[in-house]
mmCIF file of C-alpha atoms in Angstrom:
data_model
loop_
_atom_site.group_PDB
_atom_site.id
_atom_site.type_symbol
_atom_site.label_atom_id
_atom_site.label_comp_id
_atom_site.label_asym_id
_atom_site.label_seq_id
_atom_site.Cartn_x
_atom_site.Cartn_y
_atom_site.Cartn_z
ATOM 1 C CA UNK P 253 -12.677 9.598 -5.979
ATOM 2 C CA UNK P 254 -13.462 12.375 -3.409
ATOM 3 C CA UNK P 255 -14.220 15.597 -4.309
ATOM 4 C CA UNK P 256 -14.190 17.456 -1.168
ATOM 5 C CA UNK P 257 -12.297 20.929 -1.227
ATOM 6 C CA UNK P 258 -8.813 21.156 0.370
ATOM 7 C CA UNK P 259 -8.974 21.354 4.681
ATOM 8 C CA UNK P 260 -5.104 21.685 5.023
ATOM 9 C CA UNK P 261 -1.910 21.294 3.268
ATOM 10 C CA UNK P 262 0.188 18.091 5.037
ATOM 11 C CA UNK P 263 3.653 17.619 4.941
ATOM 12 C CA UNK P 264 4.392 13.804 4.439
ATOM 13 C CA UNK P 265 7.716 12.651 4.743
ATOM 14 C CA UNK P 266 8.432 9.004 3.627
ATOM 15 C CA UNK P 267 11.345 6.567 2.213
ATOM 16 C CA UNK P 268 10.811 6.495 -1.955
ATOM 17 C CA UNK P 269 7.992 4.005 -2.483
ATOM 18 C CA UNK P 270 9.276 2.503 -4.849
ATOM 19 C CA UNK P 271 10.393 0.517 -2.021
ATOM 20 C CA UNK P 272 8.673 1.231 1.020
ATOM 21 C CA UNK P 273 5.319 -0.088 1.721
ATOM 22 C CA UNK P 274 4.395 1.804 4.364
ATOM 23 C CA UNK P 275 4.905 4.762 2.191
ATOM 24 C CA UNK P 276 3.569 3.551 -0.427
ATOM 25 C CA UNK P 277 0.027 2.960 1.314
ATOM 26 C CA UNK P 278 0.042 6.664 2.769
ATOM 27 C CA UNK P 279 0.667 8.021 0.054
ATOM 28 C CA UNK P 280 -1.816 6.300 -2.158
ATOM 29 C CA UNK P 281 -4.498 7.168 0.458
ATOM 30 C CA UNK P 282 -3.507 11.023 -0.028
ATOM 31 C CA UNK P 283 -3.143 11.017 -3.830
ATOM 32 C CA UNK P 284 -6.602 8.814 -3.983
ATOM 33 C CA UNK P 285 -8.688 11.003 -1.578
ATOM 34 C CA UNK P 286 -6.857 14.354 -3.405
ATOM 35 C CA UNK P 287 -6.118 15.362 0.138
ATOM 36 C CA UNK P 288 -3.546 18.847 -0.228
ATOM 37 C CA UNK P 289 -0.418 17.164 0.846
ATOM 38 C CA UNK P 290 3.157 17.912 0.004
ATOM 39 C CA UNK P 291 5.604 14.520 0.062
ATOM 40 C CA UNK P 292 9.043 14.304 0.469
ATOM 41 C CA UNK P 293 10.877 11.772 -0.318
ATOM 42 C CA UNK P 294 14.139 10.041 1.364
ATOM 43 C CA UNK P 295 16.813 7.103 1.157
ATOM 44 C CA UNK P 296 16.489 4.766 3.019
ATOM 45 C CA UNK P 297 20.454 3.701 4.236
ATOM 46 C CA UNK P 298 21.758 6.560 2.065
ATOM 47 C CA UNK P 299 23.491 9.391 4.072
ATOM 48 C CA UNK P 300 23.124 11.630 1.167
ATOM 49 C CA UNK P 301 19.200 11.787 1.697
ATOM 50 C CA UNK P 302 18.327 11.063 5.059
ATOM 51 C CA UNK P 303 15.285 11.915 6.680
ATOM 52 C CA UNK P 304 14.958 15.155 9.276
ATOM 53 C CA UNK P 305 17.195 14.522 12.282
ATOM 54 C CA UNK P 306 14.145 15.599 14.390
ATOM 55 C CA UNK P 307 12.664 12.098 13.340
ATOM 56 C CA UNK P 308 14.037 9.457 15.959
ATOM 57 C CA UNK P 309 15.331 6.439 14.383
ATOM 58 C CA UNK P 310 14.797 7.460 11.172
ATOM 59 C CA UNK P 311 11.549 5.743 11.198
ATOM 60 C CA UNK P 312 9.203 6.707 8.415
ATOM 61 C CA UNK P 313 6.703 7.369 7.368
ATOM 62 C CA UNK P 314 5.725 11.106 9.322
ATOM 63 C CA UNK P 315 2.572 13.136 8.697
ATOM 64 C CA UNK P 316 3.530 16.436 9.751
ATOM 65 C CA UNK P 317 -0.066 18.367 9.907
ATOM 66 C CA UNK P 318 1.206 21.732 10.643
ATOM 67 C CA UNK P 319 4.697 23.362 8.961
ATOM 68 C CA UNK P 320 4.713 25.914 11.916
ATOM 69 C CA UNK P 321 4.531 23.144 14.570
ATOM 70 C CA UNK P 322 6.815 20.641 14.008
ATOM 71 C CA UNK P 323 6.450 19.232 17.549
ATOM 72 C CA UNK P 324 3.438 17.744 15.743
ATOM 73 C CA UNK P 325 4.356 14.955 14.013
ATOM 74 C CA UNK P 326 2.475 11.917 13.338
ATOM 75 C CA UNK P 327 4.453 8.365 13.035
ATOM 76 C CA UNK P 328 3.108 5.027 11.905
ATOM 77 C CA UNK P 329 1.115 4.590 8.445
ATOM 78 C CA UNK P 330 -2.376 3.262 9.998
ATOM 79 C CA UNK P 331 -1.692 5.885 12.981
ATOM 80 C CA UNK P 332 -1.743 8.503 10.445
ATOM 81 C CA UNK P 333 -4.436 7.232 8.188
ATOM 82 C CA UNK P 334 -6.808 7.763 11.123
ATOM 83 C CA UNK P 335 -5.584 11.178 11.820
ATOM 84 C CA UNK P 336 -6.646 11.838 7.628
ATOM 85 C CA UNK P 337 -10.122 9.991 8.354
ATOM 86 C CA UNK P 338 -10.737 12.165 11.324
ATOM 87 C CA UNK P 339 -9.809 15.246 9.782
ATOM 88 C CA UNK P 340 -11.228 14.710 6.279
ATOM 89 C CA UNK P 341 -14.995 13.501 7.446
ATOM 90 C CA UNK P 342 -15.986 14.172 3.477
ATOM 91 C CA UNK P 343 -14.101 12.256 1.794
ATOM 92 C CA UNK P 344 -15.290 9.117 3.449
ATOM 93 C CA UNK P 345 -11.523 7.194 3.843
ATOM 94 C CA UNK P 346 -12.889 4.515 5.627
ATOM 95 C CA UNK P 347 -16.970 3.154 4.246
ATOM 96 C CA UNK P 348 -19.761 4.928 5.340
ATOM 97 C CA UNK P 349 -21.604 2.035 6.544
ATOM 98 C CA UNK P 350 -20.745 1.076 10.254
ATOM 99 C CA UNK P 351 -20.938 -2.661 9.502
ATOM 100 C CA UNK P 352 -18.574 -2.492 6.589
ATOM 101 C CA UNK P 353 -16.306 0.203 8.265
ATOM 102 C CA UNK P 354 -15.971 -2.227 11.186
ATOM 103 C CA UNK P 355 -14.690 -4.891 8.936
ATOM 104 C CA UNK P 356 -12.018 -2.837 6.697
ATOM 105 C CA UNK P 357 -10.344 -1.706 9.906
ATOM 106 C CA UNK P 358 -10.386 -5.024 11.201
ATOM 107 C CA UNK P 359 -8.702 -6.585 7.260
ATOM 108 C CA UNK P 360 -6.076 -3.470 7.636
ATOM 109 C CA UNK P 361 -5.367 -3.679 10.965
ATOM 110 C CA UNK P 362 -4.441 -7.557 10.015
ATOM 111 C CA UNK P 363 -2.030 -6.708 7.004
ATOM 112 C CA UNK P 364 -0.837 -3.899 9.530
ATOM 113 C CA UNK P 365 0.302 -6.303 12.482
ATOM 114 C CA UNK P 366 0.418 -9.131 10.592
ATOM 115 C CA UNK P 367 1.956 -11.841 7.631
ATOM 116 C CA UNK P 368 5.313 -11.241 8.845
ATOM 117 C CA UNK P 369 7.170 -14.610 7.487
ATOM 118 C CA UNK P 370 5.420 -12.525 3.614
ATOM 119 C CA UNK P 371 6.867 -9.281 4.775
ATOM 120 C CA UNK P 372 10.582 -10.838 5.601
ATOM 121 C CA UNK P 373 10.974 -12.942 2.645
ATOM 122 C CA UNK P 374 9.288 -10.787 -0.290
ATOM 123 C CA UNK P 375 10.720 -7.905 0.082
ATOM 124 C CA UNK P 376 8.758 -4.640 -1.179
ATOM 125 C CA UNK P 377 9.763 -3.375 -4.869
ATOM 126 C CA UNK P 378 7.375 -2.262 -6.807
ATOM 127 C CA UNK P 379 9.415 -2.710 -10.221
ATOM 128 C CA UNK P 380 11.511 -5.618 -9.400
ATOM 129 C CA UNK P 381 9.892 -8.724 -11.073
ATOM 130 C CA UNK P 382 10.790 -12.484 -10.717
ATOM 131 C CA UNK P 383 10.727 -15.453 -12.526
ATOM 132 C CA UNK P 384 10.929 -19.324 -12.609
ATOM 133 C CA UNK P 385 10.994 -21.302 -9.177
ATOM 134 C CA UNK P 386 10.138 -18.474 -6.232
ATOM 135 C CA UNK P 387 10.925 -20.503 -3.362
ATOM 136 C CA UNK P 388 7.458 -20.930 -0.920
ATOM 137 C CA UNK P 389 7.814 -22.034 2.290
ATOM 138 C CA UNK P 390 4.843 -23.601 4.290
ATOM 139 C CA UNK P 391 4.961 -21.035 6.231
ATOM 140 C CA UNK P 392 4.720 -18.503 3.371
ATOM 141 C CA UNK P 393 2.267 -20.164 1.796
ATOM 142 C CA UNK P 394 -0.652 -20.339 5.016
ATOM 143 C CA UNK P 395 -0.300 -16.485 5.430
ATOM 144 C CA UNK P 396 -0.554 -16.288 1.536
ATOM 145 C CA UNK P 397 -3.783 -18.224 1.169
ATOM 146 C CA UNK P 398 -5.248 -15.910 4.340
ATOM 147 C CA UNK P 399 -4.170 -12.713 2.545
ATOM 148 C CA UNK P 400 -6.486 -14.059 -0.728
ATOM 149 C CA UNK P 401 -9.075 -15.550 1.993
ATOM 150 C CA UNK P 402 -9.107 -11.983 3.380
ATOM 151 C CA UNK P 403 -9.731 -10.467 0.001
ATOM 152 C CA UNK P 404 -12.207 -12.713 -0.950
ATOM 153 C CA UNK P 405 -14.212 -12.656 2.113
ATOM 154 C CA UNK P 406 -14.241 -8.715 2.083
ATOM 155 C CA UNK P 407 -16.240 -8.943 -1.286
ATOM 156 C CA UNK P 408 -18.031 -11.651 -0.840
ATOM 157 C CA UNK P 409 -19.132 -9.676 2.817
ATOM 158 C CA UNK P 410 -19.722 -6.043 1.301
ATOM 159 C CA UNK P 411 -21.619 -7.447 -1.632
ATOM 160 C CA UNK P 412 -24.521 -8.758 0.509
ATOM 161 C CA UNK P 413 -24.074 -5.690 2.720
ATOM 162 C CA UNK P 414 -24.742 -3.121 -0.374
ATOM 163 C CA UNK P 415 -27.047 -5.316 -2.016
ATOM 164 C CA UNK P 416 -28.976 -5.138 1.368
ATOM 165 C CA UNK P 417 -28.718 -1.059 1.851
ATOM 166 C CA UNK P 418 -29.604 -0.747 -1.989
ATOM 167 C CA UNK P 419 -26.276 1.272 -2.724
ATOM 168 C CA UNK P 420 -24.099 0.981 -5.429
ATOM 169 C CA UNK P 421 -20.783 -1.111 -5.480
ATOM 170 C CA UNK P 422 -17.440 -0.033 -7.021
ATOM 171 C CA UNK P 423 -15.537 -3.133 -6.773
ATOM 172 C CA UNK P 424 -13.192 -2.624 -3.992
ATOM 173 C CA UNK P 425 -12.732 -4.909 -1.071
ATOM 174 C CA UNK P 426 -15.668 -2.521 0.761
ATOM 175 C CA UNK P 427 -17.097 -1.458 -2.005
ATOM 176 C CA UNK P 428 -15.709 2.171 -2.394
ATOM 177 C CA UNK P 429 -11.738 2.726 -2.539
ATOM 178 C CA UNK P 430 -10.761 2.850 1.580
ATOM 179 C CA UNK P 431 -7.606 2.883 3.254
ATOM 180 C CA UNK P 432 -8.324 -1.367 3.678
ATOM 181 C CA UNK P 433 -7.750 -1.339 -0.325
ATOM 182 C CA UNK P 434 -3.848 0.998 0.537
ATOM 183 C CA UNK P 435 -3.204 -1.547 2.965
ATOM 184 C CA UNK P 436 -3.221 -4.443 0.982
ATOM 185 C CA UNK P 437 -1.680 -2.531 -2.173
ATOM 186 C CA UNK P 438 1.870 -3.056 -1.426
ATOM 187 C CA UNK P 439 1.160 -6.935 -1.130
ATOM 188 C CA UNK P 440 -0.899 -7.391 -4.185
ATOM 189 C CA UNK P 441 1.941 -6.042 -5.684
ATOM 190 C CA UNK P 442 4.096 -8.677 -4.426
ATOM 191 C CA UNK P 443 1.866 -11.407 -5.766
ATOM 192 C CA UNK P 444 2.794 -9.964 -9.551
ATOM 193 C CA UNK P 445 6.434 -9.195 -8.414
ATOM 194 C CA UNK P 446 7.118 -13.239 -7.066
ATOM 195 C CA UNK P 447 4.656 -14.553 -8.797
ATOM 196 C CA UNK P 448 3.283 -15.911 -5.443
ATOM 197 C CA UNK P 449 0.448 -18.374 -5.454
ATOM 198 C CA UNK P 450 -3.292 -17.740 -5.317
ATOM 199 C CA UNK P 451 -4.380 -20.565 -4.144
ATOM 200 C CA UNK P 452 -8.292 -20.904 -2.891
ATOM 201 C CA UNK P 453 -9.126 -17.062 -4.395
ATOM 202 C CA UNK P 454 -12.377 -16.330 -5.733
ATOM 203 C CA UNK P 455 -14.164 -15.020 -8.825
ATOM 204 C CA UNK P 456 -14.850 -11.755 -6.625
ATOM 205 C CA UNK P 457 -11.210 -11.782 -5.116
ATOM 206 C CA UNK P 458 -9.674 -11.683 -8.921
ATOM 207 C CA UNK P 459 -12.298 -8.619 -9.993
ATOM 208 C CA UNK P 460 -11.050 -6.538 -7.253
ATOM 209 C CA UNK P 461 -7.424 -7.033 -8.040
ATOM 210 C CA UNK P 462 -8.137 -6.135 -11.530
ATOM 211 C CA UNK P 463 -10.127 -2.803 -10.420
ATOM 212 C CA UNK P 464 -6.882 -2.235 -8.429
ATOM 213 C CA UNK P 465 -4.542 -2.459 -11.593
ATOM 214 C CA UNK P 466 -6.806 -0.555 -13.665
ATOM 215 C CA UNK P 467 -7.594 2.314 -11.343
ATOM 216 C CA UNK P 468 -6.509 5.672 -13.187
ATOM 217 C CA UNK P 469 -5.538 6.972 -9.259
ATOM 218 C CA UNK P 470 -3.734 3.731 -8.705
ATOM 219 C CA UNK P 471 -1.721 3.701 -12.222
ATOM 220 C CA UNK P 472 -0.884 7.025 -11.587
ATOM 221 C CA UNK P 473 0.601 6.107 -8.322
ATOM 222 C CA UNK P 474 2.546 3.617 -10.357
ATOM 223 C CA UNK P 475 3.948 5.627 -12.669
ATOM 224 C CA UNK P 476 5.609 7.756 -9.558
ATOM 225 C CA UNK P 477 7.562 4.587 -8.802
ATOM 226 C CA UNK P 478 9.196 4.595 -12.598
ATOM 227 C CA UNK P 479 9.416 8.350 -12.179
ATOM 228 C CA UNK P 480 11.059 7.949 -9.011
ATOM 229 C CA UNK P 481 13.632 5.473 -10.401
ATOM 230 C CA UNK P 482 14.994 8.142 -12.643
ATOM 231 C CA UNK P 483 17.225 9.539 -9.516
ATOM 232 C CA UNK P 484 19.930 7.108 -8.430
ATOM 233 C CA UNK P 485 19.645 8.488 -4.931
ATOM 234 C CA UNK P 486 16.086 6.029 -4.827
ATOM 235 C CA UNK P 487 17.822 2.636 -5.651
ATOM 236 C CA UNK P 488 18.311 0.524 -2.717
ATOM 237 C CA UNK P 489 20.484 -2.425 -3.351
ATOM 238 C CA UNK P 490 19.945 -4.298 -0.940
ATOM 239 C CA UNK P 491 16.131 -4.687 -2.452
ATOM 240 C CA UNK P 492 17.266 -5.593 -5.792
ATOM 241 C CA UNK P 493 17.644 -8.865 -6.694
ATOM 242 C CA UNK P 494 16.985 -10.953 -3.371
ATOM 243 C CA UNK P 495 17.156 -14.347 -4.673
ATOM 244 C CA UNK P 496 20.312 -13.625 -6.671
ATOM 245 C CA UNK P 497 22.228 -16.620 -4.975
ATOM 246 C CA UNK P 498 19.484 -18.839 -6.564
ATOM 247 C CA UNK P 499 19.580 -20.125 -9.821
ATOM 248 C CA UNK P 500 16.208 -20.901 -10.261
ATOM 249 C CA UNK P 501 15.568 -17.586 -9.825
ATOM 250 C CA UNK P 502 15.074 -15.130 -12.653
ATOM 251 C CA UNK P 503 15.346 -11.065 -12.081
ATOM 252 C CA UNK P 504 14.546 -8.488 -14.384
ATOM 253 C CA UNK P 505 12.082 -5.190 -14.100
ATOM 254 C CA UNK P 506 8.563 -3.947 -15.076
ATOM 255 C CA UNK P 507 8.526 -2.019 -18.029
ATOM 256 C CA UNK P 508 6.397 1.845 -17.468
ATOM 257 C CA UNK P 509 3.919 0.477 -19.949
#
């Protein structure tokens, strides 16, 4: 975890994470890298805590780098995560070797513009969980099996690379926590929430989902999404319970512990 002293206090403004996965990966990147940041939180569909009307459309999440100058806002989470990179040289967001920097942008910018048929059917909620017969369509299925392909590649890549430059490997995709292993956080977490397949993963793939769930940073992110469903204003209905039409189907929620 960085260690680099405070630059600047951001203003991030984002829907509660509990639900929103854009959200959720900015702000695991700023609570990971300890970058000063104050977040505010929103409802998504919820007049009584919508967003700043200065935000067109509502869209979030917005890095706002500068309270005085809020003609300065920043939209889109990869967009932003850049601006932190560039801002932030220290605390090394994104690997310090060029080879394996190269190939986390290229495994975010993937989950970033792509697996939409994953995004649309599984919808983000970090504590929802469900049971029995999750319906998989082929369709589902062949982005699934790239998202694992992706993870396991990225380790199985960034293991020869370290072992090459003689540097030490922490276990995530690149080897140190990047904004590649925020990306992919909201849909690991969807594997555990619909029980989704992981077909074709590898030895290496399943280590660095277990660093992810055992992170102290990481858990600690978790525990804002129980924390956060403590205020009614959070709960989106339309995310709970998706497949309640189907019988097969089992809902219930994560316990905190």
């Amino acid at each position: 975890m960085a260690d680099s002293k405070p630059t600047q206090d951001y203003t991030l403004h984002v829907y509660h994470t509990r639900y929103s996965s854009w959200g959720a990966r900015v702000a695991l990147v700023v609570a990971y890298f300890q970058i000063p940041c104050t977040v505010k939180f929103y409802t998504l569909r919820n007049p009584a805590n919508p967003p700043p009307a200065r935000f067109p459309g509502g869209f979030l999440p917005v890095l706002e780098p500068d309270p005085k100058d809020e003609d300065f806002a920043i939209t889109d989470s990869l967009a932003i995560c850049e601006f932190l990179a560039e801002q932030n040289p220290g605390r090394h967001l994104w690997p310090r070797d060029r080879k394996l920097r190269a190939l986390a942008r290229s495994a975010a910018a993937e989950m970033h513009s792509g697996f939409g048929v994953v995004r649309n059917t599984y919808h983000t909620n970090f504590l929802g969980r469900y049971t029995g017969k999750v319906p998989v369509s082929d369709a589902a299925a062949k982005e699934l099996r790239r998202i694992v392909e992706l993870w396991s590649s990225a380790r199985a890549a960034t293991k020869r690379r370290l072992q090459e430059l003689g540097e030490e490997d922490e276990g995530f995709l690149f080897g140190a926590f990047s904004i590649a292993d925020a990306f992919f956080w909201p849909v690991l977490w969807r594997f555990r929430s619909y029980q989704l397949p992981l077909t074709g993963i590898t030895e290496d793939g399943l280590k660095w989902m277990a660093k992810m769930w055992n992170d102290p940073a990481i858990k600690a992110e978790v525990d804002g999404y129980f924390a956060q469903a403590q205020d009614p204003l959070s709960r989106i209905e339309h995310y709970e319970n998706i497949f309640r039409d189907n019988p097969d189907v089992q809902y219930s929620q994560f316990s905190r512990d």
